[in-house]
Amino acid sequence: MQKENEKAMPALHGVAASRSAVLDEAHIGDIHGAFGSICQHDIAPRYGWGPKIRTLMAIVGPGLIVMVGDNDAGGFSTYSQAGQNYGNALLWTLPLLIPVLYVNQEMVMRLGAVTGVGHARLILERFGKFWGAFSVIDLFLLNALTLVSEFIGINLGLQFLGLPKIGGVLFAAAVIIAAASTGNFRRFERFAMCLVFISLLLVPLFIMVHPPMSEVAHGLFVPQMPNGRLADIMLLIIGIVGTTVAPWQLFFQQSYIVDKRVTPRYLKYLRVDLGIGFVIVIGGAIAIMGTAAATFAGHSEYGNFTDCLGMSQGLEKYFGRAPAVMFALALINYSIVGACAVSLSTAYAISDVLNFKHSLHRKFSEARVFYSVYAGLLLVAAMLVLTPGVPLGLLTNSVQVLAGVLLPSATVFLLLLCNDKAVLGPWVNRRMTNVYSGIVIATLVMLSIILTAAVLFPEITEKQILAILIGGSVIALAAALGTAAVKRRRPVVEALPVDYSQRDTWRMPPLGELPADLMTPVKRVWMGTLRGYLLVAAGLVLVRIVRLALFHH
C-alpha cells in the first residue's frame, strides 16, 4: 500500500512533496465536500471572490462539525447550570475561550493537512509505544463514557417531547451509524451539515425568550464573580472550559481533515471554516446561558439546577411550549453531532494505530474494523443508557475525571508535535505561537488538575483551590525559566534546510523515513514528569470510582 501511495503522490503534491506519509490510499484524490469538489490536480491560484467562495464551500466542514459537536449534551448541561444558578454573571468566560479553542484546533488542523496522518499515529511514531498505547486506550475509555452522556442528553430531550425512550434512543443510534456507513464521504458530510443548520434553532429560541440585552452585554464584557461558594463557582468555570476543550476534538479534526484529503494549500480556508465554527459554538453557549438566566430569574428554581429536562420544563412553564420544544430538539441535535464526532475520533485513532483501513470513503466490506469500532461504541453506549440500574451519574462523573487526566498529555503532545521540524517542516510553530500556546496549555493543565482534584475530593475548599492556582503558577514560571536556561547552554543543532517557497505543497515524508525523534534532556524531564502525573492521577481516579461504585451499590 505504501508503494501505491508513493506513486500517487507526485500528481497531488508536486515537486516539493513527491512522497508523503498518507497511510490509506483512500485519503488521496479529489476533495468531495458537502457543497463542492476540488480536483487533486487543481493547483490554480484563486483570484476574485467567486473562485475563493467556491473553494471555501468545498473545504468547509471539519471546523464546523468539531465546533458544533463541542456544544454537546455536556455543554448544554454546563451552560444551563451556569445560567440557572448564577444568571449572566459567568458569560464573560465564553469570549475568553476563543483563543484557547483557536490555539488547539489551529495546531491540530495544521498537523492534519501537512502530515496526512492521524493524531494517535503521530504520537506512536514520535514518542514510542507506551505513549501511543496510552493515548489510544485513554481516548477509548473517555470517549466511551462521553458517548453515554450524549445518549443521556438524547434521552432527556425525548422524555420532554413525550417520545418513547427505548425506541427513540435506538433510532438515534441507528441514524448515527447509518450516516457514516454508506461508504460515501460527501454523503456523511451533508448529513453533518444538516445537523449544523438545525443547531441554529438556538437563535429563534433566544429571540423568543428575549433576555435583557443590556444584562447579557454586561455579563459578556464585565468580568465578575457571582455570589456563592467560591469552590462551586470555580468548579463551574473549569467545567465551562473543560466542556469546550475536550481531547476528542484533537483526534477527530486531524483525522477528519486527512480523510477529506485537504492539503496545506487550503489551510487558509480551513481557518475560515474554524472561524465560522467559533461563531456558532460561542453564540450557542451565550444563547443557552442567557436563556437559562432569563427563564429562572426571580423564580424559585433559580440557583437549583437539576438537568436539561428541568431546563425544558422551566421554559415551558414561563415561556410556553414552543421555546421548550426548540430547546429539547436542539439538545437532541447537538448530542447527535457530538456522538458522531466522538465515535469517529475513536474509530480513526484505533484503526490508524493498528494499521487498518480507516476512511469514510470506504464501504464496510473494505474497512470492517473502522466501522465496527464506530458502531460498537454507539450501540454499547445506547444500551447502557437503556439498561435499568446502570449508575449513569457515576459514568458522567468519570467522564470529567478522565478528561482532567487526559487533557495535559493531549495538549503537551500537540505542542511538541507542532515544534517537530521533521513532522511539519516549514509549518512548525513560530516563537510567539509557542509562547502563547505554552501559556494557554499551562493554564489548561492547572485547571484540569483542579477539576480532577475537586471530583476526587468533593470537600476541597476555596483556600486549597487558590493554593493550587498560586502554586501551579509559581511552578510553571520556574519551569519556563529553567527550560530557557538549559536551552541557552545547549549547543545549537542545525536543522535540515527547508524550501519555504514550496510551503503550500510541502508534506511530511513517509513515517519510515523520518529521522529519530531527538529526546533532549529537557524533553526527557517533561515526559518523565507527565508520566508521573498520569500514574498518580490514574491511581486516584481508580480509587475514587471504586468508592463511588461501592457507595452506589
XYZ file of C-alpha atoms in Angstrom:
553
model
C 0.000 0.000 0.000
C 2.881 2.363 0.808
C 4.329 1.909 -2.691
C 0.963 2.689 -4.231
C 0.768 5.838 -2.110
C 4.198 6.975 -3.251
C 3.270 6.532 -6.914
C 0.143 8.590 -6.438
C 1.731 11.420 -4.510
C 3.570 13.338 -7.293
C 0.362 14.348 -9.015
C -1.100 15.520 -5.748
C 1.752 17.370 -4.125
C 4.117 18.427 -6.865
C 7.900 18.531 -6.762
C 8.221 19.692 -3.153
C 6.477 16.654 -1.722
C 6.566 13.778 -4.203
C 6.143 11.313 -1.338
C 4.072 11.511 1.817
C 3.131 9.584 4.937
C -0.524 9.033 3.978
C -1.363 5.525 5.222
C -4.640 4.790 3.437
C -4.833 5.334 -0.320
C -8.458 6.396 0.134
C -7.034 9.608 1.639
C -5.551 10.533 -1.750
C -7.687 12.022 -4.503
C -10.263 14.699 -5.218
C -11.863 16.599 -2.368
C -15.611 15.929 -2.265
C -17.111 18.214 0.354
C -20.758 18.731 1.196
C -21.055 21.794 -1.029
C -18.438 21.316 -3.732
C -15.442 19.429 -5.110
C -11.801 20.220 -5.876
C -9.755 18.103 -8.284
C -6.473 16.823 -6.831
C -4.625 18.261 -9.849
C -6.164 21.718 -9.370
C -3.287 23.934 -8.233
C -4.503 27.107 -9.926
C -4.467 30.296 -7.820
C -7.836 31.675 -6.716
C -8.434 35.238 -7.922
C -11.648 37.062 -7.144
C -14.462 36.332 -4.696
C -16.203 33.734 -6.888
C -13.392 31.144 -7.062
C -12.466 31.747 -3.401
C -16.030 31.219 -2.177
C -16.416 28.063 -4.298
C -13.191 26.715 -2.817
C -14.338 27.572 0.697
C -17.643 25.801 0.106
C -15.764 22.629 -0.856
C -13.388 22.822 2.127
C -15.909 23.860 4.808
C -16.843 21.104 7.227
C -14.130 19.954 9.662
C -14.170 23.113 11.788
C -17.953 23.415 11.774
C -18.531 19.793 12.780
C -15.973 19.779 15.596
C -17.228 23.104 16.979
C -20.933 22.223 16.845
C -20.106 18.864 18.411
C -18.416 20.854 21.167
C -21.826 22.132 22.359
C -22.981 18.577 23.036
C -25.020 17.231 25.943
C -22.255 18.109 28.404
C -22.098 21.653 27.049
C -25.875 22.102 27.279
C -25.832 20.927 30.881
C -22.892 23.119 31.915
C -24.147 26.308 30.246
C -27.692 25.765 31.541
C -26.358 25.264 35.057
C -24.306 28.470 34.850
C -27.330 30.476 33.683
C -29.859 28.967 36.094
C -27.608 29.167 39.167
C -25.731 32.445 38.527
C -27.661 34.344 35.857
C -25.473 36.198 33.354
C -22.572 36.571 35.787
C -20.370 33.942 34.092
C -20.975 34.942 30.466
C -17.560 36.666 30.413
C -15.855 33.249 30.449
C -17.133 32.467 26.943
C -15.212 35.083 24.878
C -12.053 34.026 26.725
C -12.468 30.531 25.310
C -11.973 31.694 21.711
C -8.160 31.981 21.889
C -7.996 28.693 23.821
C -10.023 26.963 21.132
C -8.051 28.566 18.322
C -4.635 27.588 19.692
C -5.542 23.912 19.990
C -7.645 23.496 16.867
C -5.352 25.519 14.577
C -2.338 23.432 15.566
C -4.118 20.121 15.063
C -5.606 21.403 11.807
C -2.080 22.160 10.565
C -0.895 18.713 11.604
C -3.683 17.027 9.660
C -3.207 18.956 6.424
C 0.603 18.755 6.418
C 1.236 15.213 7.681
C -1.665 13.237 6.232
C -1.564 11.061 9.376
C -3.876 10.867 12.384
C -3.008 12.309 15.792
C -2.717 8.962 17.600
C -0.369 7.535 14.954
C 1.912 10.557 15.164
C 2.138 10.176 18.950
C 3.008 6.490 18.496
C 5.704 7.201 15.895
C 7.335 10.169 17.625
C 7.006 9.250 21.323
C 7.015 5.457 21.339
C 4.694 2.542 22.059
C 3.965 3.495 25.673
C 2.564 6.914 24.833
C 0.883 5.648 21.671
C -0.918 2.905 23.592
C -1.729 5.270 26.458
C -3.269 7.906 24.186
C -5.474 5.383 22.376
C -6.596 3.465 25.488
C -7.344 6.625 27.450
C -9.140 8.151 24.469
C -11.189 4.969 24.056
C -12.313 4.945 27.697
C -13.038 8.661 27.787
C -14.943 8.646 24.513
C -16.994 5.604 25.534
C -18.138 7.433 28.657
C -18.693 10.662 26.701
C -20.981 8.774 24.324
C -23.049 7.642 27.295
C -23.528 11.295 28.264
C -24.606 12.072 24.678
C -27.325 9.433 24.822
C -28.375 10.711 28.234
C -28.906 14.091 26.536
C -30.875 12.467 23.720
C -32.986 10.602 26.270
C -33.766 13.786 28.257
C -34.875 15.547 25.069
C -37.065 12.595 24.074
C -38.528 12.431 27.563
C -39.645 16.052 27.424
C -41.149 15.602 23.964
C -43.112 12.595 25.220
C -41.426 10.154 22.840
C -40.641 6.555 23.857
C -37.228 6.174 25.458
C -36.222 2.780 24.064
C -37.405 3.369 20.523
C -36.068 6.930 20.421
C -32.579 6.106 21.699
C -32.207 3.064 19.417
C -33.494 5.056 16.439
C -30.958 7.830 17.154
C -28.161 5.253 17.384
C -29.270 3.672 14.106
C -29.329 7.047 12.319
C -25.844 7.932 13.582
C -24.455 4.559 12.482
C -26.171 4.648 9.090
C -24.987 8.193 8.345
C -21.321 7.196 8.454
C -21.599 3.712 6.975
C -22.558 4.414 3.375
C -19.003 4.409 2.003
C -19.545 7.951 0.722
C -17.670 10.762 2.479
C -19.767 13.500 0.873
C -22.995 11.846 1.992
C -21.840 11.830 5.614
C -20.675 15.434 5.467
C -24.003 16.554 4.007
C -25.761 14.786 6.876
C -23.463 16.563 9.339
C -24.064 19.929 7.661
C -27.823 19.424 8.008
C -27.294 18.958 11.739
C -25.135 22.096 11.809
C -28.010 24.014 10.193
C -30.516 22.594 12.702
C -28.241 23.771 15.513
C -29.280 27.320 14.609
C -32.557 26.571 16.453
C -30.900 28.308 19.386
C -31.241 31.641 17.536
C -35.092 31.766 17.442
C -35.128 30.288 20.954
C -33.002 33.187 22.219
C -35.214 35.681 20.386
C -38.424 34.190 21.816
C -37.110 34.297 25.376
C -35.578 37.758 24.666
C -33.205 38.101 27.635
C -32.423 41.739 28.520
C -29.605 42.563 26.108
C -28.078 45.136 28.455
C -27.636 42.424 31.099
C -26.252 39.966 28.539
C -23.748 42.565 27.278
C -22.712 43.427 30.832
C -22.180 39.757 31.622
C -20.120 39.248 28.464
C -17.759 42.202 28.786
C -17.544 42.882 32.538
C -15.837 40.015 34.414
C -17.402 39.377 37.788
C -17.693 36.655 40.407
C -21.300 35.929 41.402
C -22.414 35.481 44.981
C -21.970 31.962 46.259
C -19.398 29.456 47.420
C -16.104 30.149 45.628
C -15.270 26.460 45.269
C -18.562 25.774 43.456
C -18.119 28.791 41.188
C -14.529 27.870 40.332
C -15.509 24.307 39.503
C -18.278 25.522 37.230
C -15.846 27.849 35.429
C -13.484 24.923 34.987
C -16.436 22.888 33.731
C -17.151 25.572 31.115
C -13.534 25.397 29.963
C -13.492 21.599 30.113
C -16.615 21.145 28.036
C -15.108 23.454 25.392
C -11.585 21.993 25.219
C -12.012 18.218 25.004
C -9.293 15.744 23.932
C -11.526 14.021 21.357
C -11.628 17.244 19.327
C -7.906 16.998 18.576
C -8.086 13.396 17.379
C -11.283 13.945 15.376
C -10.330 17.094 13.494
C -6.871 15.884 12.462
C -8.141 12.544 11.139
C -11.196 14.107 9.501
C -9.018 16.608 7.613
C -6.814 13.724 6.456
C -9.882 11.744 5.373
C -11.251 14.737 3.492
C -7.946 14.890 1.567
C -7.257 18.528 2.438
C -3.642 19.591 1.816
C -1.617 22.607 3.082
C -2.678 24.590 0.011
C -6.122 25.036 1.590
C -5.136 25.784 5.190
C -6.385 29.365 4.981
C -9.828 28.047 4.023
C -9.737 25.622 6.947
C -9.055 28.579 9.229
C -12.133 30.375 7.884
C -14.173 27.208 8.422
C -12.893 27.079 12.002
C -13.754 30.751 12.491
C -17.351 30.154 11.416
C -17.446 27.270 13.868
C -16.279 29.615 16.636
C -19.223 31.924 15.976
C -21.678 29.028 16.218
C -20.187 27.401 19.318
C -19.717 30.627 21.324
C -23.019 32.069 20.071
C -24.785 28.858 21.063
C -23.228 28.893 24.519
C -24.282 32.518 25.020
C -27.811 31.660 23.881
C -28.099 28.713 26.293
C -26.665 30.567 29.291
C -28.629 33.756 28.581
C -31.855 31.821 28.027
C -31.424 29.907 31.289
C -30.720 33.145 33.165
C -33.820 34.858 31.756
C -36.024 31.809 32.324
C -35.374 31.361 36.023
C -34.528 34.879 37.206
C -36.784 35.773 40.149
C -38.315 32.301 40.363
C -37.968 29.519 42.916
C -35.904 27.349 40.553
C -33.135 29.976 40.389
C -29.933 28.535 41.853
C -31.321 24.981 41.865
C -30.223 23.420 38.569
C -31.152 19.771 38.100
C -30.635 18.778 34.454
C -31.612 19.737 30.901
C -35.053 18.195 31.376
C -35.644 20.698 34.175
C -34.476 23.446 31.828
C -37.044 22.431 29.201
C -39.784 22.241 31.823
C -38.877 25.713 33.103
C -39.043 27.145 29.587
C -42.489 25.633 29.086
C -43.667 26.909 32.452
C -42.589 30.530 31.949
C -42.459 30.993 28.144
C -44.727 28.370 26.630
C -44.412 25.140 24.703
C -42.677 26.398 21.538
C -39.331 27.556 23.046
C -39.262 24.482 25.296
C -39.639 22.184 22.287
C -36.906 24.122 20.456
C -34.549 23.620 23.392
C -35.280 19.878 23.543
C -34.787 19.478 19.779
C -31.546 21.466 19.910
C -30.303 19.281 22.765
C -31.016 16.117 20.772
C -29.425 17.590 17.641
C -26.221 18.729 19.339
C -25.947 15.381 21.157
C -26.179 13.535 17.823
C -23.417 15.695 16.311
C -21.290 15.057 19.385
C -21.939 11.314 19.207
C -20.919 11.224 15.523
C -17.670 13.100 16.134
C -16.698 11.299 19.347
C -17.244 7.818 17.921
C -15.453 8.722 14.680
C -12.452 10.081 16.575
C -12.142 6.725 18.367
C -12.514 4.641 15.214
C -9.963 6.797 13.383
C -7.423 6.581 16.236
C -7.657 2.813 16.770
C -7.552 1.987 13.058
C -4.722 4.450 12.478
C -2.505 2.951 15.183
C -3.271 -0.667 14.264
C -2.770 -0.076 10.509
C -6.324 -0.872 9.466
C -8.023 0.954 6.617
C -9.901 3.920 8.017
C -11.883 6.181 5.741
C -15.463 7.295 5.213
C -14.700 6.899 1.501
C -14.629 3.127 2.040
C -17.543 0.719 2.327
C -17.970 -1.544 5.341
C -16.501 -4.530 3.489
C -13.302 -2.522 2.898
C -12.875 -1.163 6.453
C -14.531 -3.625 8.812
C -12.532 -2.731 11.928
C -13.050 1.008 11.436
C -16.819 0.746 11.096
C -17.115 -1.966 13.770
C -15.428 0.252 16.365
C -17.625 3.179 15.322
C -20.895 1.238 15.505
C -19.915 -0.874 18.517
C -19.204 2.131 20.723
C -22.530 3.722 19.824
C -24.538 0.561 20.481
C -22.852 -0.107 23.832
C -23.437 3.494 24.955
C -27.092 3.364 23.885
C -27.673 0.046 25.668
C -26.061 1.351 28.877
C -28.456 4.307 28.920
C -31.408 1.945 28.372
C -30.315 -0.614 30.984
C -32.098 -0.190 34.354
C -29.843 0.184 37.358
C -26.757 1.397 35.486
C -25.136 4.201 37.539
C -25.366 6.897 34.878
C -24.337 9.549 37.388
C -21.136 7.615 38.116
C -20.373 7.294 34.411
C -20.919 11.016 33.849
C -18.697 11.773 36.836
C -15.985 9.514 35.386
C -16.042 11.495 32.109
C -14.979 14.641 33.946
C -12.229 12.831 35.826
C -10.756 11.106 32.764
C -10.935 14.341 30.773
C -8.952 16.041 33.525
C -6.323 13.299 33.403
C -6.041 13.110 29.603
C -6.050 16.827 28.792
C -2.483 17.586 29.983
C -0.966 14.769 27.923
C -3.025 15.632 24.839
C -2.034 19.308 24.897
C 1.635 18.625 25.658
C 1.900 16.161 22.761
C 0.175 18.649 20.478
C 2.686 21.398 21.261
C 5.673 19.061 20.907
C 4.466 17.743 17.544
C 3.954 21.264 16.241
C 7.615 22.008 17.037
C 8.908 18.853 15.347
C 10.637 20.028 12.159
C 10.714 16.506 10.723
C 6.925 16.384 11.019
C 5.873 19.910 9.999
C 8.898 21.278 8.156
C 8.145 24.903 7.231
C 4.846 24.714 9.125
C 6.317 24.387 12.629
C 5.199 26.852 15.299
C 6.793 30.262 15.397
C 8.313 31.510 18.659
C 5.406 33.754 19.619
C 2.961 30.942 18.854
C 4.897 28.722 21.247
C 4.887 31.340 23.990
C 1.173 31.933 23.603
C 0.429 28.212 23.299
C 2.569 27.468 26.341
C 0.617 29.959 28.462
C -2.707 28.528 27.305
C -1.586 24.942 27.850
C -0.163 25.731 31.307
C -3.499 27.290 32.252
C -5.411 24.273 30.959
C -3.150 21.909 32.859
C -3.711 23.811 36.129
C -7.467 23.864 35.574
C -7.505 20.168 34.762
C -5.610 19.420 37.974
C -8.149 21.434 39.972
C -11.027 19.672 38.208
C -9.532 16.253 38.853
C -8.820 17.096 42.492
C -12.308 18.519 43.023
C -14.069 15.464 41.610
C -11.825 13.118 43.561
C -12.115 15.188 46.751
C -15.507 16.981 46.787
C -14.705 18.585 50.149
C -11.973 20.754 48.603
C -12.051 24.337 49.948
C -11.573 27.784 48.420
C -8.157 28.130 50.062
C -6.999 24.826 48.619
C -8.136 25.836 45.126
C -6.329 29.171 45.404
C -3.241 27.373 46.710
C -3.257 25.109 43.634
C -3.575 28.129 41.335
C -0.773 30.070 43.036
C 1.483 27.043 43.412
C 0.874 25.993 39.838
C 1.703 29.476 38.556
C 4.981 29.520 40.511
C 5.935 26.039 39.278
C 5.057 26.924 35.668
C 7.153 30.105 35.825
C 10.097 28.269 37.379
C 9.834 25.503 34.755
C 9.768 28.047 31.920
C 12.833 29.862 33.274
C 14.662 26.576 33.825
C 13.870 25.362 30.310
C 15.068 28.644 28.821
C 18.329 28.426 30.829
C 19.013 24.850 29.672
C 18.362 25.782 26.043
C 20.865 28.644 26.235
C 23.610 26.300 27.451
C 22.832 23.560 24.957
C 24.737 23.694 21.657
C 22.558 24.662 18.734
C 21.856 21.840 16.284
C 21.337 22.995 12.742
C 18.043 21.793 11.308
C 17.715 20.379 7.833
C 17.115 23.164 5.304
C 13.534 23.582 4.138
C 12.431 25.236 0.914
C 9.899 27.776 2.180
C 8.941 28.681 -1.393
C 7.200 25.292 -1.601
C 5.319 25.705 1.687
C 1.870 25.172 0.148
C 2.850 21.760 -1.220
C 5.223 20.500 1.491
C 4.070 17.248 3.084
C 5.615 15.115 5.777
C 7.667 12.255 4.231
C 6.771 8.589 4.850
C 6.914 7.647 8.525
C 9.718 5.153 7.946
C 11.936 7.908 6.566
C 11.525 10.355 9.450
C 14.693 10.923 11.478
C 14.506 9.615 15.030
C 12.861 11.996 17.451
C 15.614 13.750 19.410
C 14.957 13.229 23.116
C 16.719 16.205 24.626
C 17.354 16.407 28.404
C 14.574 18.985 28.710
C 12.119 16.777 26.848
C 13.065 13.752 28.968
C 12.354 15.696 32.152
C 8.976 16.885 30.875
C 7.971 13.438 29.613
C 9.011 11.870 32.924
C 7.020 14.477 34.847
C 3.996 13.893 32.658
C 4.230 10.137 33.136
C 4.459 10.550 36.924
C 1.438 12.866 36.982
C -0.610 10.455 34.909
C 0.277 7.459 37.080
C -0.644 9.294 40.287
C -3.817 10.781 38.811
C -4.902 7.441 37.324
C -4.455 5.784 40.702
C -6.550 8.440 42.423
C -9.223 8.163 39.725
C -9.427 4.395 40.204
C -9.781 4.781 43.979
C -12.499 7.410 43.600
C -14.509 5.400 41.059
C -14.347 2.277 43.240
C -15.569 4.278 46.235
C -18.430 5.777 44.246
C -19.375 2.361 42.868
C -19.439 0.842 46.365
C -21.489 3.770 47.673
C -23.957 3.420 44.783
C -24.217 -0.306 45.445
